[in-house]
Tab-separated table of C-alpha atoms in Angstrom:
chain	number	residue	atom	x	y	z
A	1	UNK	CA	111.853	82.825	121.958
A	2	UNK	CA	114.530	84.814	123.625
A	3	UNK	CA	118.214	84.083	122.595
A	4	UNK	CA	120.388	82.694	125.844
A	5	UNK	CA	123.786	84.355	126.469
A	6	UNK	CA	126.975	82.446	125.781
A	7	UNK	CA	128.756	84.229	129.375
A	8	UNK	CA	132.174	81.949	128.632
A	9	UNK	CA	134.003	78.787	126.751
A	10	UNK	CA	134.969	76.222	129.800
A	11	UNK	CA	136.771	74.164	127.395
A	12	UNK	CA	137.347	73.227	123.754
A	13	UNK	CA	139.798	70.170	122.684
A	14	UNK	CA	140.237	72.170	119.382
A	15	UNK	CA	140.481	75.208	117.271
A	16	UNK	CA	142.610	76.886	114.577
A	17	UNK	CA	144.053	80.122	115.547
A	18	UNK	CA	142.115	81.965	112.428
A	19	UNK	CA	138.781	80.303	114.041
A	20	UNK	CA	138.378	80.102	117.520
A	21	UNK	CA	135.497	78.529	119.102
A	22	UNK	CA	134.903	81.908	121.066
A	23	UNK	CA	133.431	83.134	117.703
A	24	UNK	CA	130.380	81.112	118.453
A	25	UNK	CA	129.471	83.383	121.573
A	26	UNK	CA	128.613	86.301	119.727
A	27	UNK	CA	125.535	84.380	119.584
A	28	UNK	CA	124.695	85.965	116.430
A	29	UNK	CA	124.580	84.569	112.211
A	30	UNK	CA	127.422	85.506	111.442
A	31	UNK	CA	130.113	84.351	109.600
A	32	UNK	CA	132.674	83.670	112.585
A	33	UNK	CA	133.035	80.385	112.264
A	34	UNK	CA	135.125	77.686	114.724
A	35	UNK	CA	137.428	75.178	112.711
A	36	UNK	CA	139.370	72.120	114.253
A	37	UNK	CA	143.237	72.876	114.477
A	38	UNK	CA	143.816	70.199	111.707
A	39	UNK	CA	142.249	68.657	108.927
A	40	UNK	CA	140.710	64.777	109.258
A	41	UNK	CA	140.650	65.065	113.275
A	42	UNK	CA	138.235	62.063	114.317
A	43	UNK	CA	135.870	64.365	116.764
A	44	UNK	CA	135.742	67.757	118.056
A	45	UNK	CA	134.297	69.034	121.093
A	46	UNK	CA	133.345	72.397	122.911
A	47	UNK	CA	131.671	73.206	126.253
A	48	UNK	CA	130.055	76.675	126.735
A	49	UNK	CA	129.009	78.040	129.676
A	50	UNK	CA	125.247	79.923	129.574
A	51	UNK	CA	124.822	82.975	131.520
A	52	UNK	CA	121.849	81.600	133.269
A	53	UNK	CA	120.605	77.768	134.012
A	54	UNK	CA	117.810	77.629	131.587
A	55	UNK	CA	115.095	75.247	129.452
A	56	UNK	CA	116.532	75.371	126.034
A	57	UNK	CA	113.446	74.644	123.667
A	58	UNK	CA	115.388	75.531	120.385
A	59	UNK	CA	118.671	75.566	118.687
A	60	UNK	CA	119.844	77.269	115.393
A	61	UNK	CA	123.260	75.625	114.074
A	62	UNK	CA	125.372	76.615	110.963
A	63	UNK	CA	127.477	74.628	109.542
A	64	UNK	CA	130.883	74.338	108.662
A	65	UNK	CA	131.540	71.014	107.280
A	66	UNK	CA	130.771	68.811	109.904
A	67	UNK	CA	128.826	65.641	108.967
A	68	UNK	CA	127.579	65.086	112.447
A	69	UNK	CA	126.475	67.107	115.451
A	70	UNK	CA	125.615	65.985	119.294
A	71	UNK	CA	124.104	68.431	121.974
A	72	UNK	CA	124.866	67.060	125.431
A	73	UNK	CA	123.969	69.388	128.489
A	74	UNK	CA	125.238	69.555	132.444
A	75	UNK	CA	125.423	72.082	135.188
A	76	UNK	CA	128.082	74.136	136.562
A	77	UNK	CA	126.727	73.633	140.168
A	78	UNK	CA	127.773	69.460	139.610
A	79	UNK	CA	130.932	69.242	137.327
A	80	UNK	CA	131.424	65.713	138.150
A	81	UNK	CA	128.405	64.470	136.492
A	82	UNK	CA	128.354	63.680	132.813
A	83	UNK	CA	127.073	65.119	130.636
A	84	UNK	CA	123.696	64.350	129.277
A	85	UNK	CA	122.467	63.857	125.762
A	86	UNK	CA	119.655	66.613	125.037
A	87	UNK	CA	119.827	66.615	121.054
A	88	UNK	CA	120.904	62.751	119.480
A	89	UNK	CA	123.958	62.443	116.900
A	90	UNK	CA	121.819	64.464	114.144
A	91	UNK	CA	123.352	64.641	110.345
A	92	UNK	CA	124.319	68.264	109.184
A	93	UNK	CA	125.246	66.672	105.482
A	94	UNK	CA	124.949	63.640	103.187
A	95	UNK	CA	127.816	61.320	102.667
A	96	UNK	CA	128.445	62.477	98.962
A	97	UNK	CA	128.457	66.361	100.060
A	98	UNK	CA	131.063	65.535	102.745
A	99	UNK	CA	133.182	63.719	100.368
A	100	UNK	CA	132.811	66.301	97.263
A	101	UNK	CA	133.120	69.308	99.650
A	102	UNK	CA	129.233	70.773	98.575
A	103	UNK	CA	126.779	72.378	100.649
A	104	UNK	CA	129.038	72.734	103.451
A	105	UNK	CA	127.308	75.671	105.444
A	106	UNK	CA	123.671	74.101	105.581
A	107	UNK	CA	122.355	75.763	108.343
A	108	UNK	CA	119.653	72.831	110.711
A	109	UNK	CA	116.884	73.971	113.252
A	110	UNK	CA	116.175	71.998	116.267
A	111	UNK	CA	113.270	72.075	118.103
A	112	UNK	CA	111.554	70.719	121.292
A	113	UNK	CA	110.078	67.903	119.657
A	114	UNK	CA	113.775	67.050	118.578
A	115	UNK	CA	115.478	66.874	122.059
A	116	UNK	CA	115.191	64.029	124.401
A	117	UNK	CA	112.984	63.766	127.480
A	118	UNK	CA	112.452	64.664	130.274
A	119	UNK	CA	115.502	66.562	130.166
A	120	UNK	CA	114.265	69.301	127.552
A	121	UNK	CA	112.029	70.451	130.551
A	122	UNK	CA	114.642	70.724	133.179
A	123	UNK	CA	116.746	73.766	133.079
A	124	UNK	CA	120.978	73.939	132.363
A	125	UNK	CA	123.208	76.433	132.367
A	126	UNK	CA	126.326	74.275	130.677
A	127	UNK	CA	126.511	72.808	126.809
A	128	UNK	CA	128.592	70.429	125.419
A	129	UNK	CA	128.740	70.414	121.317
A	130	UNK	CA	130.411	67.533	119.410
A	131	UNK	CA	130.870	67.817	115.799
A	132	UNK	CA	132.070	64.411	113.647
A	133	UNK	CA	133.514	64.447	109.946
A	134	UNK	CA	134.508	60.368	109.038
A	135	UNK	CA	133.762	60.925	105.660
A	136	UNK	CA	136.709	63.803	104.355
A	137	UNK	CA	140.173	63.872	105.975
A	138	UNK	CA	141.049	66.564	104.324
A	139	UNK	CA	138.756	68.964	105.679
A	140	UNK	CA	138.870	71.392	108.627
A	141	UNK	CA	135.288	71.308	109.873
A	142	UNK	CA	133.355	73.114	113.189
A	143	UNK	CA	130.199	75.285	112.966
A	144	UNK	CA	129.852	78.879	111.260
A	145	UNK	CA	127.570	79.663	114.075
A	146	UNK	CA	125.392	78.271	116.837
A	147	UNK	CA	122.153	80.553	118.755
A	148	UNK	CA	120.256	79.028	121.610
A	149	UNK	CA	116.743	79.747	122.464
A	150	UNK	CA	114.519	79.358	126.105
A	151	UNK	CA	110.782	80.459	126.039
A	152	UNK	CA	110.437	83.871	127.933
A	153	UNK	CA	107.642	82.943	130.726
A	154	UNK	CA	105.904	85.992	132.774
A	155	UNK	CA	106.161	85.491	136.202
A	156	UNK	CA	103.115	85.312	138.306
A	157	UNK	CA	104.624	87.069	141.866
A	158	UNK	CA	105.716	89.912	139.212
A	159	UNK	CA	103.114	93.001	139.743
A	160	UNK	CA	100.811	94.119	136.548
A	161	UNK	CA	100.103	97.347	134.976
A	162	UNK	CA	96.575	98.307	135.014
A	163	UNK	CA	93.958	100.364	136.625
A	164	UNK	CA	90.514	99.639	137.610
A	165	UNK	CA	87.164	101.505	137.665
A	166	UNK	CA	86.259	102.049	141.170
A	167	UNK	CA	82.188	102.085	141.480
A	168	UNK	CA	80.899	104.717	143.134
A	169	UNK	CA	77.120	106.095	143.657
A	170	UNK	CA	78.473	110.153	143.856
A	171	UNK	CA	78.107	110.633	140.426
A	172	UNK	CA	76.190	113.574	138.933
A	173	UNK	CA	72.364	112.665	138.115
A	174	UNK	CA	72.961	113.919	134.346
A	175	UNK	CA	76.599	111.930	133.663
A	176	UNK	CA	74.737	108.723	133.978
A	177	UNK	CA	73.272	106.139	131.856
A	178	UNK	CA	70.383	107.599	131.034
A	179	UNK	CA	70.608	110.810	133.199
A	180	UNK	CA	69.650	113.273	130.519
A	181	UNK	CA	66.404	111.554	129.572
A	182	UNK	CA	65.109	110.926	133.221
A	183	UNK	CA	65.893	114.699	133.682
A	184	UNK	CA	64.672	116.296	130.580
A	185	UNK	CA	61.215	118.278	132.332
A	186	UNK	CA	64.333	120.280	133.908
A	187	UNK	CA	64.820	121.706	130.737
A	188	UNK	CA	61.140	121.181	129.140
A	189	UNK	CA	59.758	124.870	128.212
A	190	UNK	CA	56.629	124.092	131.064
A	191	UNK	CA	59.883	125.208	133.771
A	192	UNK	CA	59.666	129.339	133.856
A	193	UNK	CA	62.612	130.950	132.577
A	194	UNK	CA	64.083	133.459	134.652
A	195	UNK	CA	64.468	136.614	133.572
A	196	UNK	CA	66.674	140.128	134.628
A	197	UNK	CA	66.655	140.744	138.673
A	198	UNK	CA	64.609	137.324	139.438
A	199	UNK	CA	67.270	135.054	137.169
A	200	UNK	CA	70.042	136.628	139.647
A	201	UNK	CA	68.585	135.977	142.560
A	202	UNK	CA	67.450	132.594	141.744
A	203	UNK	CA	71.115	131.653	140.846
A	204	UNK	CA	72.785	133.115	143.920
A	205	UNK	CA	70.205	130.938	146.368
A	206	UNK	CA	69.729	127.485	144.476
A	207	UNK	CA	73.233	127.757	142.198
A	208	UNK	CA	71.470	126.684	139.469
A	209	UNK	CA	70.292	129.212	136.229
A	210	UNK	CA	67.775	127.644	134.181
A	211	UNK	CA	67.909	128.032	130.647
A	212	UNK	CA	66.365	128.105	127.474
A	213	UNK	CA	67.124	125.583	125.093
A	214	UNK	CA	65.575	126.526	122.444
A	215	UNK	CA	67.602	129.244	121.795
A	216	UNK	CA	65.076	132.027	122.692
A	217	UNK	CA	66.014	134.906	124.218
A	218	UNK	CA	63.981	135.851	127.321
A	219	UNK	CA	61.752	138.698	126.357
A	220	UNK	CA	62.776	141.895	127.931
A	221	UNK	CA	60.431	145.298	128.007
A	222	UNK	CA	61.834	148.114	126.350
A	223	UNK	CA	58.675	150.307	127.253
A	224	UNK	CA	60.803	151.557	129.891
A	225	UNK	CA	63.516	153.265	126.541
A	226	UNK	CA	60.701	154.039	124.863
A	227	UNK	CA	59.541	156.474	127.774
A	228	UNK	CA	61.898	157.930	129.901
A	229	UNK	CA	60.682	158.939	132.968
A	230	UNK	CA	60.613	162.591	134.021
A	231	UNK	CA	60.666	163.778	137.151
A	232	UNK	CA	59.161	167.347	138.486
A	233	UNK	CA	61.380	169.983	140.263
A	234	UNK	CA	59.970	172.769	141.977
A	235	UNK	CA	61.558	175.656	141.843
A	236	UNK	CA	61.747	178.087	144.646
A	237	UNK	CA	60.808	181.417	143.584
């Protein structure tokens, strides 16, 4: 699952100056967190704008003291329509850890099965986040960090790597399956084995030189060394 770009915030009703919500686009687990402006505010809200309209099939959300969290979604292209709930007022702590000030960065994972349907299959490029605290007044509270996922599909139109064997009947008698068996009286000892004069003849008509296997040297007659021939001059007297 690919993270999804945070491109902008559209609008956040609000922050502390030491921790803006623009600390949650780094998109990242981090420890930039966004804080309300001042402690024991009833809600706080935040709308982010995605870099591309996309199916969101997980979210990863840090906390920072909020007892509650709500996902709605929307697009950019229709700003007049509401918003729409994707992930249901979800608890990010008990009642006794929000009023003794424990376990205040649990971080939550949200998955498909968690959102609502049928809008976790359509596709949004705008998200609203509202985070809640009734139970401590004296707390600021946000999110230390927020990442949202989309499942990376391959599209179909997009062209493949890959090659393909192309058949073809042109190929040498010995390179196939079976070639050197069904040719093996080619190079059985019953073929003669050309020798000297004959061997470089034979080559320059048919291009092929037949050899011996075996490793045996063709047997060549030295009476020829053993002999030389002499010739006769006659000598005019």
């Amino acid at each position: 699952m690919a993270p999804i770009k945070i491109e902008r915030i559209v609008s956040v009703s609000s922050e502390d100056e030491a921790h803006p919500a623009t600390n949650l686009m780094k998109n990242e687990y981090s420890n930039k967190k966004w804080k309300c402006k001042t402690p024991g505010e009833k809600q706080i809200s935040a709308v982010f704008q995605l870099a591309e309209c996309c199916k969101i099939s997980k979210i990863d959300i840090g906390n920072e003291h909020s007892a509650f969290v709500e996902i709605l979604v929307g697009k950019s292209c229709t700003p007049d329509v509401d918003y729409k709930v994707l992930l249901v007022t979800s608890s990010l702590m008990s009642l006794q850890e929000a009023k003794n000030g424990t376990n205040i960065n649990s971080v939550s994972f949200f998955k498909r099965e968690n959102f609502c349907k049928p809008l976790c299959d359509e596709k949004w490029d705008r998200i609203k986040i509202v985070c809640t605290q009734p139970f401590n007044k004296h707390a600021q509270y946000g999110l230390s960090f927020i990442v949202f996922h989309s499942e990376t599909s391959v599209d179909k139109n997009t062209p493949q790597l890959g090659f393909q064997l192309k058949a073809t009947n042109s190929v040498e008698p010995l390179l196939r399956a079976g070639g050197l068996f069904a040719n093996r009286n080619r190079f059985s000892n019953n073929s003669p084995i050309a020798t000297g004069a004959a061997a470089i003849r034979e080559a320059s008509t048919s291009g092929t030189l037949k050899v011996d296997f075996k490793g045996k040297l063709p047997h060549r007659n030295n009476d020829s060394a053993k002999s030389p021939k002499t010739s006769s001059v006659n000598e005019d007297t």
